[in-house]
Coordinates of C-alpha atoms in Angstrom, one line a residue:
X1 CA -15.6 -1.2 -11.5
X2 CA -16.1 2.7 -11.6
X3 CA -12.7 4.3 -12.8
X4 CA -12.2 6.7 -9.6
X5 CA -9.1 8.6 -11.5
X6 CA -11.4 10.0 -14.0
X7 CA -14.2 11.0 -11.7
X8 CA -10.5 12.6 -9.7
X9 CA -9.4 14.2 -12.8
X10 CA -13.0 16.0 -13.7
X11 CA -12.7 17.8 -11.3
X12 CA -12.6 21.8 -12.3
X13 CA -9.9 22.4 -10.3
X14 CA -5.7 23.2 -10.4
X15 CA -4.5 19.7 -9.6
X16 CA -1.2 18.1 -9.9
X17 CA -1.5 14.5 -10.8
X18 CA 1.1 11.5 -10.3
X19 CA 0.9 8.3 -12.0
X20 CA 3.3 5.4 -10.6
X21 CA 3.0 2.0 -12.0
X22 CA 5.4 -0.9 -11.2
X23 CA 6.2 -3.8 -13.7
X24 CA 7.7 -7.0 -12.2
X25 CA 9.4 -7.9 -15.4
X26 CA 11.1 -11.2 -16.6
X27 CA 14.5 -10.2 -18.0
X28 CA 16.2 -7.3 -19.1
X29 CA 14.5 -7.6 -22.2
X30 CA 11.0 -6.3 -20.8
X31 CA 12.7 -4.1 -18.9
X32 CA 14.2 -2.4 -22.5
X33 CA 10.9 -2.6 -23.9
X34 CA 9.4 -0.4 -20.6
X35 CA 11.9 2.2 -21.4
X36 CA 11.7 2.5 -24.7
X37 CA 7.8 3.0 -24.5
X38 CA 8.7 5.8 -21.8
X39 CA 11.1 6.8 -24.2
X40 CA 8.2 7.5 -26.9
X41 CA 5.9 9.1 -25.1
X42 CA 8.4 11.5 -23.4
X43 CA 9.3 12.3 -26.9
X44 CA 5.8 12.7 -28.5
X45 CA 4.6 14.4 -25.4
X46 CA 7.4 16.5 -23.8
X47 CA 5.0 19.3 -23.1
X48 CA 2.3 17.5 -21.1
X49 CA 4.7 16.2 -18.1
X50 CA 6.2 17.9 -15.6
X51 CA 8.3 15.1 -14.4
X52 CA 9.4 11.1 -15.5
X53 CA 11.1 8.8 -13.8
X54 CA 12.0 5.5 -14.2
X55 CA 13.9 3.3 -12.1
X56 CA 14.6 -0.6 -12.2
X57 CA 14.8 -2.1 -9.0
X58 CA 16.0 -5.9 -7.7
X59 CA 15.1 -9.0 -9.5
X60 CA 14.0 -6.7 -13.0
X61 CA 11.2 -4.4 -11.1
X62 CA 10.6 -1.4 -13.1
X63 CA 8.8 1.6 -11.6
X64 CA 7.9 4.7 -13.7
X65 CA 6.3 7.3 -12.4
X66 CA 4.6 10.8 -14.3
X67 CA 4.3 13.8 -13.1
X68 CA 1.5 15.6 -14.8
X69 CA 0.7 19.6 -14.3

C-alpha cells in the first residue's frame, strides 16, 4: 500500500500536520507504557511539536494526538 502521508508531507509547502492515533489498551499498565513513550519523545523532541495531547478514555482507550508545525 502507497504511504499517502509521505506523498502529503513532500509537499513544498507551509503545512501544519496532526497525527492522532488511538490505542484500545488492556489495563492500566499499557496505558503507563503509552505515556511514558509520549513522555520520551516530548522530552527528546520538545522543539519539533507544536502541540501533545494525551487523553485516556472508557474501558483503557488512549488517544494521543501531535501537533506538528
Amino acid at each position: 500500500m502507497k504511504n499517502i502521508v509521505k506523498d502529503l508531507k513532500d509537499i513544498s509547502v507551509k503545512k501544519h500536520v496532526v497525527t492522532s492515533i488511538e490505542y484500545t489498551c488492556k489495563d492500566e499498565k499499557q496505558e503507563d507504557e503509552v505515556f511514558e513513550t509520549v513522555r520520551n519523545v516530548i522530552t527528546e523532541n520538545i522543539d519539533d511539536f507544536a502541540k501533545i495531547t494525551f487523553d485516556v478514555d472508557a474501558d483503557h482507550k488512549v488517544k494521543v494526538e501531535v501537533i506538528q508545525d
